[in-house]
PDB file of C-alpha atoms and ligand atoms in Angstrom:
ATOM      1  CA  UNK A   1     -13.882  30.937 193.426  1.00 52.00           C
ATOM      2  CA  UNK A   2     -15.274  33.089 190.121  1.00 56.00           C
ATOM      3  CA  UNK A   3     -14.003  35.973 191.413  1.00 65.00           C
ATOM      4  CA  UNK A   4      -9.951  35.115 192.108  1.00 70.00           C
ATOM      5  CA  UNK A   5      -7.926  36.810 189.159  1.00 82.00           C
ATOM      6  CA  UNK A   6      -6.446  33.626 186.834  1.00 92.00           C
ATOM      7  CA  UNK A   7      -2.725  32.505 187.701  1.00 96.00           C
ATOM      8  CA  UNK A   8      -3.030  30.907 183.879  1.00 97.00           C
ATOM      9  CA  UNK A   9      -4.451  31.840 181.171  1.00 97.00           C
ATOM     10  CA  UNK A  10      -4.290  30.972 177.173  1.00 97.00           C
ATOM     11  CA  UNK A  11      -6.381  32.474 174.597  1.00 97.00           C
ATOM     12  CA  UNK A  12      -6.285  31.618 170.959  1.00 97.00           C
ATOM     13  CA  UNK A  13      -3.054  29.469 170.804  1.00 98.00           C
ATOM     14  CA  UNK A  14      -2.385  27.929 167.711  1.00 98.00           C
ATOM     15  CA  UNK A  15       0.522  25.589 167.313  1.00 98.00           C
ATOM     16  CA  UNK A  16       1.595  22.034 165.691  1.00 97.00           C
ATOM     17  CA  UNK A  17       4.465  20.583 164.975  1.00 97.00           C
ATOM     18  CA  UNK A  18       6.341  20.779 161.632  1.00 94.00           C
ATOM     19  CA  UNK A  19       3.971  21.997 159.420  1.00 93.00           C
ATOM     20  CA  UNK A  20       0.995  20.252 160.856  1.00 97.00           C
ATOM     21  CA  UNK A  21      -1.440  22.310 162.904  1.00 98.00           C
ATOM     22  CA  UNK A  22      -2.703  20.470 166.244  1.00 98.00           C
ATOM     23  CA  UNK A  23      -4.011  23.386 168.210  1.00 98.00           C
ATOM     24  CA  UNK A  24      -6.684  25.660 166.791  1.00 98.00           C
ATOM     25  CA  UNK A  25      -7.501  28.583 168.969  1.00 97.00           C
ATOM     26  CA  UNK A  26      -7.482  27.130 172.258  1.00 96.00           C
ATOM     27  CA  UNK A  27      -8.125  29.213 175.527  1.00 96.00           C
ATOM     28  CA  UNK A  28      -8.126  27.910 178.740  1.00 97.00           C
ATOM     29  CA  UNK A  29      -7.427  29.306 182.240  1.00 97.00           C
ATOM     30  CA  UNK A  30      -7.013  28.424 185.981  1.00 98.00           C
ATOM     31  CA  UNK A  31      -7.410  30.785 188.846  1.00 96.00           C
ATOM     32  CA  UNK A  32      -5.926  30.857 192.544  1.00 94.00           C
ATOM     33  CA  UNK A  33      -6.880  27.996 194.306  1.00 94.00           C
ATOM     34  CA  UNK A  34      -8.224  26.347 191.867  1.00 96.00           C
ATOM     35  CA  UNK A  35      -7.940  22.913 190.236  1.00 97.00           C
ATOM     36  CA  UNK A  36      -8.729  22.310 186.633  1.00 98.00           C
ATOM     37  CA  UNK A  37      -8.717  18.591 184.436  1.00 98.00           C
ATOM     38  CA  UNK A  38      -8.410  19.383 181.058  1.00 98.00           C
ATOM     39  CA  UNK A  39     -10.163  15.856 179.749  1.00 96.00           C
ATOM     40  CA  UNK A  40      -9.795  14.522 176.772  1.00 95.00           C
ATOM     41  CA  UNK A  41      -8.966  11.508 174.612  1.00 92.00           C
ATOM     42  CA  UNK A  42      -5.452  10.513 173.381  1.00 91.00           C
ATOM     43  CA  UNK A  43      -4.300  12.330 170.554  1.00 94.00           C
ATOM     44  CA  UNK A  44      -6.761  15.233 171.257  1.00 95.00           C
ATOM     45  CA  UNK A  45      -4.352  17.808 171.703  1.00 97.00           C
ATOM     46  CA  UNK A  46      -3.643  17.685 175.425  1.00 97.00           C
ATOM     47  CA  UNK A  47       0.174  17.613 175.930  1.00 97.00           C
ATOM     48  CA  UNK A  48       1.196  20.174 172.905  1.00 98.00           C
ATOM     49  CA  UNK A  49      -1.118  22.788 174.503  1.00 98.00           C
ATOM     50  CA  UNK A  50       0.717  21.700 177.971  1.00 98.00           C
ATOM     51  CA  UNK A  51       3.917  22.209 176.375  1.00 98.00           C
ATOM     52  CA  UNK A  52       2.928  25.697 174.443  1.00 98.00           C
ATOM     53  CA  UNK A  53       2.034  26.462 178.345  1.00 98.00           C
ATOM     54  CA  UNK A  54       5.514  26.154 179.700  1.00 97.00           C
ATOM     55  CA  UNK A  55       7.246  26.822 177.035  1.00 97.00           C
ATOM     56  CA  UNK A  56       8.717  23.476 175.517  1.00 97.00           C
ATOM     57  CA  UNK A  57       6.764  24.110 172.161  1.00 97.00           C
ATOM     58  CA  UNK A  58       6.212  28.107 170.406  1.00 97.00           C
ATOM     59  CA  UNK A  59       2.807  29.385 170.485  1.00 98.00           C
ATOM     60  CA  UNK A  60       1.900  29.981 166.247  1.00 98.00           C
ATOM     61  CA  UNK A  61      -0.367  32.777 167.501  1.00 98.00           C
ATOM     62  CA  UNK A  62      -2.566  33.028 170.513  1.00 98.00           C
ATOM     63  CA  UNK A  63      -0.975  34.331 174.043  1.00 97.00           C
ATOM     64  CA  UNK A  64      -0.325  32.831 177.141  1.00 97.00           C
ATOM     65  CA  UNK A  65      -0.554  34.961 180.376  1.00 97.00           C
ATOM     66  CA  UNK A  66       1.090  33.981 183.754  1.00 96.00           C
ATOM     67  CA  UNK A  67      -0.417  36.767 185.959  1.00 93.00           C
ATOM     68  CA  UNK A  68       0.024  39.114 185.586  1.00 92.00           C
ATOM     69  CA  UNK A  69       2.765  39.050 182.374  1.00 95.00           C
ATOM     70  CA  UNK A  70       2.355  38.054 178.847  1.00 96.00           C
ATOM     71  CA  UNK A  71       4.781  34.910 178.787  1.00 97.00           C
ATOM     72  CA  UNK A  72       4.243  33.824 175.580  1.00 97.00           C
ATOM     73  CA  UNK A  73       7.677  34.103 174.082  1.00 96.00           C
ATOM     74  CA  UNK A  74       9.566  33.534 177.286  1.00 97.00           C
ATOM     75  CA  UNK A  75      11.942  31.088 177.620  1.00 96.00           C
ATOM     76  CA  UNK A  76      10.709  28.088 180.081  1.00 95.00           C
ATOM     77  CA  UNK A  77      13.219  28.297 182.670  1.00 93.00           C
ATOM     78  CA  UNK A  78      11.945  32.206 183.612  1.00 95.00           C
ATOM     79  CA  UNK A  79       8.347  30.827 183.569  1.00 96.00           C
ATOM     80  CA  UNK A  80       9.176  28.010 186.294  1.00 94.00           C
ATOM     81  CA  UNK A  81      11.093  30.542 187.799  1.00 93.00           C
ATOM     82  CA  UNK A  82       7.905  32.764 188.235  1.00 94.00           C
ATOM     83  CA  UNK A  83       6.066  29.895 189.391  1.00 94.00           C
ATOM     84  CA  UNK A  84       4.630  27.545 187.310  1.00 95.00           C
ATOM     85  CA  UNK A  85       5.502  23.636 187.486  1.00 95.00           C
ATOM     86  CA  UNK A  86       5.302  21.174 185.213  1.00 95.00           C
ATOM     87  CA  UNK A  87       5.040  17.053 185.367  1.00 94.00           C
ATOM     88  CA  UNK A  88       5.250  15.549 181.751  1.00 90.00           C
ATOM     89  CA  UNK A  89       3.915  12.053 181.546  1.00 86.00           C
ATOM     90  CA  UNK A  90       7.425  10.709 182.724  1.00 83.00           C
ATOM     91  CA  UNK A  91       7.945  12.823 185.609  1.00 85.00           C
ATOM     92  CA  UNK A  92      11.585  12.059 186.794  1.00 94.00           C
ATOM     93  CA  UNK A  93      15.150  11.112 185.730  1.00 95.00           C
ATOM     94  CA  UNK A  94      15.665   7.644 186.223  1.00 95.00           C
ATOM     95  CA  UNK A  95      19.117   7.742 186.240  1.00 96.00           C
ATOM     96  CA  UNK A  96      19.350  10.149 189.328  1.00 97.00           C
ATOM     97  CA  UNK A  97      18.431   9.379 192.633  1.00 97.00           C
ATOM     98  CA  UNK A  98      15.538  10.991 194.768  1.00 97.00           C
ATOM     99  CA  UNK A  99      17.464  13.142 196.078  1.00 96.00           C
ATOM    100  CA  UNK A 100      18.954  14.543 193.081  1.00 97.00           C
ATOM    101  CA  UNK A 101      15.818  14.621 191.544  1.00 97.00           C
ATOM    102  CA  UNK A 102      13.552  16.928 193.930  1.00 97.00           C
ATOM    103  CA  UNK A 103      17.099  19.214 193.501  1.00 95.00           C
ATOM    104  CA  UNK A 104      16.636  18.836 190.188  1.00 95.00           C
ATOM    105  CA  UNK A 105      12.846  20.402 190.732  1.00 94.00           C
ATOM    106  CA  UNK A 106      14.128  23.386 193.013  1.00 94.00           C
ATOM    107  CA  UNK A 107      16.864  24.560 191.241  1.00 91.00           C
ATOM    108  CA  UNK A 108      16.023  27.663 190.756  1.00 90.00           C
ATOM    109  CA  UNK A 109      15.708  28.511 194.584  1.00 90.00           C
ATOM    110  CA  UNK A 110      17.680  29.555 196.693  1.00 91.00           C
ATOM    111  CA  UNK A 111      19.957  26.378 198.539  1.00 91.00           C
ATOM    112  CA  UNK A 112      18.893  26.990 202.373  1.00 93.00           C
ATOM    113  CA  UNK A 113      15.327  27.074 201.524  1.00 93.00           C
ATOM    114  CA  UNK A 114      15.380  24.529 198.702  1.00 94.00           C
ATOM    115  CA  UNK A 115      17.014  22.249 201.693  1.00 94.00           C
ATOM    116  CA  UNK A 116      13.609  23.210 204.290  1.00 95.00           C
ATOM    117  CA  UNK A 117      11.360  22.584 200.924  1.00 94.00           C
ATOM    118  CA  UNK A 118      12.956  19.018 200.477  1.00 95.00           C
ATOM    119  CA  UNK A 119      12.353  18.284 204.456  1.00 95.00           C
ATOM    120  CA  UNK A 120       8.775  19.544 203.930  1.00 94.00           C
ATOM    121  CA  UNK A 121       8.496  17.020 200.861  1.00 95.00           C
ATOM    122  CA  UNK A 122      10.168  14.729 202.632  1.00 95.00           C
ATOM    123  CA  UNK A 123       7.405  14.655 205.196  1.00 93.00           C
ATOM    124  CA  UNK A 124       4.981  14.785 202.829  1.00 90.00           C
ATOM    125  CA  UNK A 125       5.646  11.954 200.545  1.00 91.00           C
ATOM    126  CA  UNK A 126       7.614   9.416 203.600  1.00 90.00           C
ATOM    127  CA  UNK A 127       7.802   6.882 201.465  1.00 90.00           C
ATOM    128  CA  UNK A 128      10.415   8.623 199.470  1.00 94.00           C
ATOM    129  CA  UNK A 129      12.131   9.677 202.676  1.00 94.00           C
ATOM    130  CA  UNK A 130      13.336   6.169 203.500  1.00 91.00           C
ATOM    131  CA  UNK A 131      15.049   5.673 200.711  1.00 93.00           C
ATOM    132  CA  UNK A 132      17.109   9.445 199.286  1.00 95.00           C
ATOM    133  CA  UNK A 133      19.745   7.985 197.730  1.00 95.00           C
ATOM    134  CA  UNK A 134      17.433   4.881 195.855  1.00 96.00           C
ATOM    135  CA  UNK A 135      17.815   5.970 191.889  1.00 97.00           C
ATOM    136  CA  UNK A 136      14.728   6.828 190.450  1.00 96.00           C
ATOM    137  CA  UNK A 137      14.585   4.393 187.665  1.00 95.00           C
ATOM    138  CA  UNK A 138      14.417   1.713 190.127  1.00 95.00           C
ATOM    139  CA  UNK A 139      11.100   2.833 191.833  1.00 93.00           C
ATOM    140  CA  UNK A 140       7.939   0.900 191.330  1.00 90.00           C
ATOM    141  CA  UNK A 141       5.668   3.221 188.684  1.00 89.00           C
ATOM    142  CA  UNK A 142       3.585   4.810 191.766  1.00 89.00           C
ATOM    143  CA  UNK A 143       6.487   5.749 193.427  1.00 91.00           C
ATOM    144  CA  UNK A 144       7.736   6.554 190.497  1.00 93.00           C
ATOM    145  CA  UNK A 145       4.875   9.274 190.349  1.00 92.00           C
ATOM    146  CA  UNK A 146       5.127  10.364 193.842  1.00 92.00           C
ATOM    147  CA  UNK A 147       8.386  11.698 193.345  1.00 95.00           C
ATOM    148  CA  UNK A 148       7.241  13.157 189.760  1.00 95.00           C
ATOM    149  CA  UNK A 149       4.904  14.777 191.860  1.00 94.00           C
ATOM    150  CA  UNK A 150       7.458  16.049 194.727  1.00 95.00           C
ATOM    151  CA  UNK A 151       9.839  17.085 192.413  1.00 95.00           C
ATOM    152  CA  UNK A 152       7.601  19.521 190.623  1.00 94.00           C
ATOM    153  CA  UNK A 153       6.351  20.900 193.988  1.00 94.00           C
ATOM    154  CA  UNK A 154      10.267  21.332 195.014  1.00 95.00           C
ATOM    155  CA  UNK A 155      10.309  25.055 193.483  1.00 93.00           C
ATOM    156  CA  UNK A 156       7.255  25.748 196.021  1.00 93.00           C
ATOM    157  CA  UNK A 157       5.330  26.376 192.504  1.00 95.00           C
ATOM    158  CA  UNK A 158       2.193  28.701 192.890  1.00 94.00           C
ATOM    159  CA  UNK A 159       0.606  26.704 189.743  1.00 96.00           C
ATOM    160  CA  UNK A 160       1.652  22.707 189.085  1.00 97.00           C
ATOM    161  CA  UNK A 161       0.893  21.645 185.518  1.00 97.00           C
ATOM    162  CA  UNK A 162       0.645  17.681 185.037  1.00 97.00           C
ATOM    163  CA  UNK A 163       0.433  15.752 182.256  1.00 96.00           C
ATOM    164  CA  UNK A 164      -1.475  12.547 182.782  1.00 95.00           C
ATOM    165  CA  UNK A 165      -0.231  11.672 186.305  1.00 94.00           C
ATOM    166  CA  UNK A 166      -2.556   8.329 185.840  1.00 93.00           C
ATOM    167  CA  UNK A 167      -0.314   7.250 183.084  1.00 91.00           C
ATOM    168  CA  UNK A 168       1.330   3.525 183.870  1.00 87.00           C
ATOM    169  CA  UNK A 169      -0.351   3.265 186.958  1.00 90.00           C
ATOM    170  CA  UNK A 170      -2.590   0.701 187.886  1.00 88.00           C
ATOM    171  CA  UNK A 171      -6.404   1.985 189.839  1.00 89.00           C
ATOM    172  CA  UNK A 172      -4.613   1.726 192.896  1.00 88.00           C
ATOM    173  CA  UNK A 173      -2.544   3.730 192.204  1.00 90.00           C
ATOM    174  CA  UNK A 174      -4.161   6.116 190.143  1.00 92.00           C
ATOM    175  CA  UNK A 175      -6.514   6.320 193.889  1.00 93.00           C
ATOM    176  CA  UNK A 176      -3.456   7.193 195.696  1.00 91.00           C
ATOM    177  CA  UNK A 177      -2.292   9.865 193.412  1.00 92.00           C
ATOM    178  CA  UNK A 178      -5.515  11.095 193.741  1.00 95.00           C
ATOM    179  CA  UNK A 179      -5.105  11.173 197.315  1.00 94.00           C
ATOM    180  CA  UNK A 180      -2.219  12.823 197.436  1.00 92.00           C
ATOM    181  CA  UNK A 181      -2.979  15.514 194.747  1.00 95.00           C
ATOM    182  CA  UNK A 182      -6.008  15.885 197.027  1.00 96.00           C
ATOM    183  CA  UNK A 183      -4.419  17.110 200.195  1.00 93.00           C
ATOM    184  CA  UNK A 184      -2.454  19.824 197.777  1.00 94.00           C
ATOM    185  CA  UNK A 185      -5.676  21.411 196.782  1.00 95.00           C
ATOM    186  CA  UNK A 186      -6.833  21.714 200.045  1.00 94.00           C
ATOM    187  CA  UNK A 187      -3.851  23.522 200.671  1.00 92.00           C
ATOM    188  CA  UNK A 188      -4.789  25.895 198.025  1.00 93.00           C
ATOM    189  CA  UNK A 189      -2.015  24.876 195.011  1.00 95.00           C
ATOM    190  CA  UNK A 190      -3.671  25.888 191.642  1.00 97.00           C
ATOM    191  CA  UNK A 191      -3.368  22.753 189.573  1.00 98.00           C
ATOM    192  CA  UNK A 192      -4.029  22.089 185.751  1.00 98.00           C
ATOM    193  CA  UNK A 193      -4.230  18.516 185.188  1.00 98.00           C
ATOM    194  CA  UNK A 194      -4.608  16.741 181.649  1.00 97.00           C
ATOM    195  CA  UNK A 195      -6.204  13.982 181.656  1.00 96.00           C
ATOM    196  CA  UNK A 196      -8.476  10.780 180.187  1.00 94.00           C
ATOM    197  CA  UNK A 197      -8.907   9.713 183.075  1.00 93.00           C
ATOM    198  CA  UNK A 198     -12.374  10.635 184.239  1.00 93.00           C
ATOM    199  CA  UNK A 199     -11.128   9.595 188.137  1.00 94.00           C
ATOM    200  CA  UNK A 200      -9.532  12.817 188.049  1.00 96.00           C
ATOM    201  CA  UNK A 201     -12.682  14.652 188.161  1.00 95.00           C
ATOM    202  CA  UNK A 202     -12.827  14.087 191.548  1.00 95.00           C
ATOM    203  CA  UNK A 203     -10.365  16.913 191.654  1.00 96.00           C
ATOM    204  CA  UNK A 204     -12.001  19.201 189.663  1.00 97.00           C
ATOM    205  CA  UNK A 205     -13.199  22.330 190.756  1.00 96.00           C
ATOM    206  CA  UNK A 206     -13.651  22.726 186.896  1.00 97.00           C
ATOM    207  CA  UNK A 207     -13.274  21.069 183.621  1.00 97.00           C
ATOM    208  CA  UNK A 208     -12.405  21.887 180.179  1.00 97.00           C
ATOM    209  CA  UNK A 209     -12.925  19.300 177.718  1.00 96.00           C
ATOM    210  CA  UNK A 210     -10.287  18.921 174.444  1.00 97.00           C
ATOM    211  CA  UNK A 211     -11.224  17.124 171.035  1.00 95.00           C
ATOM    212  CA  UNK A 212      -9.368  17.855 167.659  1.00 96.00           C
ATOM    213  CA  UNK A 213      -6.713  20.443 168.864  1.00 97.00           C
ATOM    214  CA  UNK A 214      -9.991  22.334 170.565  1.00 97.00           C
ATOM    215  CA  UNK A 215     -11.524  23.209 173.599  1.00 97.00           C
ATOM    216  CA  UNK A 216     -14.850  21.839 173.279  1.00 95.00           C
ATOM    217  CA  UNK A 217     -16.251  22.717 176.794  1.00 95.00           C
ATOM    218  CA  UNK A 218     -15.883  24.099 180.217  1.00 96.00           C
ATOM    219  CA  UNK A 219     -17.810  24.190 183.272  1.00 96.00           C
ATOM    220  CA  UNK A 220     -18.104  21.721 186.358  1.00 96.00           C
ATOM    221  CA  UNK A 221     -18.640  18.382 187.048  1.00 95.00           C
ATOM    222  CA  UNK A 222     -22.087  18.340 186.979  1.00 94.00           C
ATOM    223  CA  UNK A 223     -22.457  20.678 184.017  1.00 94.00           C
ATOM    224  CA  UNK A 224     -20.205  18.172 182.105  1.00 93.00           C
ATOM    225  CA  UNK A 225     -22.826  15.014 183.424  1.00 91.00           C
ATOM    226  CA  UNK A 226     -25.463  17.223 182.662  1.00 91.00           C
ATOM    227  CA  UNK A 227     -24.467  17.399 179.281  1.00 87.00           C
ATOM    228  CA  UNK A 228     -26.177  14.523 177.049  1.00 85.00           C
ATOM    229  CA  UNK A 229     -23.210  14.390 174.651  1.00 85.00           C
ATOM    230  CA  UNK A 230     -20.556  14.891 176.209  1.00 86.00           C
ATOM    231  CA  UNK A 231     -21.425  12.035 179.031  1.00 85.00           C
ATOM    232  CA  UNK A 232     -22.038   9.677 175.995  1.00 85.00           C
ATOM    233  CA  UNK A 233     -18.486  10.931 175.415  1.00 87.00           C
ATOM    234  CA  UNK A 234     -16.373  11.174 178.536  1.00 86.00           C
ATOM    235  CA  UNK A 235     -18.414   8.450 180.593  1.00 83.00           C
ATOM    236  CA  UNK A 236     -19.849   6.023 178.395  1.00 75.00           C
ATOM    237  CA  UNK A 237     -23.043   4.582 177.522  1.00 48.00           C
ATOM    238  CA  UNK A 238     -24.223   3.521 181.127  1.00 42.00           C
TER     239      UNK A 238
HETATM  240  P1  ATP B   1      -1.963  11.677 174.543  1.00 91.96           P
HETATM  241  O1  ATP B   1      -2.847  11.320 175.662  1.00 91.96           O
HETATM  242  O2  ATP B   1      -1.788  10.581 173.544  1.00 91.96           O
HETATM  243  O3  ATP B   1      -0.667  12.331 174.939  1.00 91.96           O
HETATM  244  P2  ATP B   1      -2.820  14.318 173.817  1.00 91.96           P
HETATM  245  O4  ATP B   1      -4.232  14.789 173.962  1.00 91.96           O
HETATM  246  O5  ATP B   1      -1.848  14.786 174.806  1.00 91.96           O
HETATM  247  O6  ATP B   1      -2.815  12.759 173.714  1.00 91.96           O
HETATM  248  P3  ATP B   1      -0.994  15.312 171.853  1.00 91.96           P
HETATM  249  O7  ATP B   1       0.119  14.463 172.346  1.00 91.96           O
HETATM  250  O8  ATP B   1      -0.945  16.765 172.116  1.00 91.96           O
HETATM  251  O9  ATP B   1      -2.398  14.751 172.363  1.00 91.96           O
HETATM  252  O10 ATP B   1      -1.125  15.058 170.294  1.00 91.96           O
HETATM  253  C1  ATP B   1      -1.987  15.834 169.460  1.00 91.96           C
HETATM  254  C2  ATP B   1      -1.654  15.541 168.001  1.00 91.96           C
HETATM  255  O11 ATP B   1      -0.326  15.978 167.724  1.00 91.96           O
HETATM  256  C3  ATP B   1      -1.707  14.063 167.640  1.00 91.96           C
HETATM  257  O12 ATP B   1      -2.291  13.970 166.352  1.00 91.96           O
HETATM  258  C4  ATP B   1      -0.263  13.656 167.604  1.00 91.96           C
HETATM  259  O13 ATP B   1      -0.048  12.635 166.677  1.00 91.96           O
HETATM  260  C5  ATP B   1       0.427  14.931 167.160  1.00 91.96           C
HETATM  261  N1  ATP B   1       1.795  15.003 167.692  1.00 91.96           N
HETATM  262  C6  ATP B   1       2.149  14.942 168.995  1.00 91.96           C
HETATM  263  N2  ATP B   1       3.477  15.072 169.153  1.00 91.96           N
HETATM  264  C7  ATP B   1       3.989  15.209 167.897  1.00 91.96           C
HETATM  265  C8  ATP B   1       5.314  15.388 167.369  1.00 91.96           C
HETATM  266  N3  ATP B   1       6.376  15.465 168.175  1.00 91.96           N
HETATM  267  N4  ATP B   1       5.429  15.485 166.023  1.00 91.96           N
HETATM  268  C9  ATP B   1       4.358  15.443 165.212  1.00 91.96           C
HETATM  269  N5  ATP B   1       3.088  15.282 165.641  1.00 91.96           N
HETATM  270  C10 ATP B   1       2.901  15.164 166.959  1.00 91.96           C
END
């Protein structure tokens, strides 16, 4: 896994919002294959370095490579269009239907093999089959989330960026979202995941850990148990 060149990468980024500074030199990266949480707590800085990664927020200073170009000041339609995916914590437009929705997620490709990509979601996720033309907004919250997921996989993205896919959902199902994001890594989709929810681990092939607008650690699973500190931290006292 080590040796796969990174589909992401981020070193140094700085960025905030106004004149407050929430990110202070924070690297990460992801390689081919390979599925990363980024754990940390609310407020720790999560989403705005998701956002400086696709685009939605400037980078201060820092760069953020989608291999093998320098992205940083590129405009977040060209990035999605060169692969990258992105699930914010909501995830779909209620007020469209499922249909429109994984549309919504592949329109940048081409309309013959956007239409094969939908049957291929379709298949996957047959829940969402049944019911096309059902608007979004009147889902349950793990549907809901299903089709977050689907739509962001429309563009056949070679790296899907979520942000807190466990958000609203109840264990059950935060298990089946689990599940599901399972059988995608298997398949060999690069995923960055940000998360506090330390269920997601079970995805991990690695794990960088955020706290005040920094990463903090990285390493596996068991490198992150291993760690007194931060397993006081992440996993409690027990
Ligand atoms: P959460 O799980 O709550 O989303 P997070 O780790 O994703 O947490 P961020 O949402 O990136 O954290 O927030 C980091 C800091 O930036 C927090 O102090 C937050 O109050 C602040 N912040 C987030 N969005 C804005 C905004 N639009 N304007 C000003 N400050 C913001």
């Amino acid at each position: 896994m080590s040796d796969l060149p990174s589909v992401i990468r981020t070193t140094g980024i700085e960025a905030g919002y106004g004149r407050v500074q929430v990110l202070w030199g924070a690297g990460l990266d992801v390689r081919a294959r390979e599925s990363v949480v980024l754990l940390g707590a609310n407020g720790a800085g999560k989403t705005t370095l998701l956002k400086v990664i696709v685009g939605l927020l400037p980078a201060w200073g820092g760069a953020v490579w989608l291999d093998p170009d320098d992205v940083t000041t590129w405009r977040t339609d060209k990035r999605v269009r060169r692969g990258m995916a992105y699930m914010s914590e909501i995830g779909v437009f209620p007020g469209l239907s499922i249909n429109e929705n994984l549309r919504v997620g592949g329109q940048f490709i081409e309309k013959t093999t956007l239409k094969r990509r939908m049957e291929e979601l379709y298949s996957d996720f047959p829940d969402l089959a049944h019911r096309r033309g059902t608007l979004a907004g009147s889902l349950s919250g793990g549907q809901r989330k299903m089709l977050g997921i689907a739509k962001a996989l429309a563009s056949s993205p070679r790296l899907l960026i979520m942000d807190e896919p466990s958000a609203g959902l109840s264990p059950l199902f935060v298990g089946q979202v689990i599940e599901v994001l399972g059988r995608f890594r298997e398949a060999g989709l690069a995923m960055l995941i940000a998360e506090q929810n330390i269920a997601f681990l079970d995805l991990a092939d690695r794990v960088f850990t955020m706290d005040g607008g920094r990463i903090r650690f990285e390493g596996s699973v068991a490198e992150l148990e291993a760690d007194d500190g931060l397993h006081r931290t992440y996993f409690g006292l027990a």
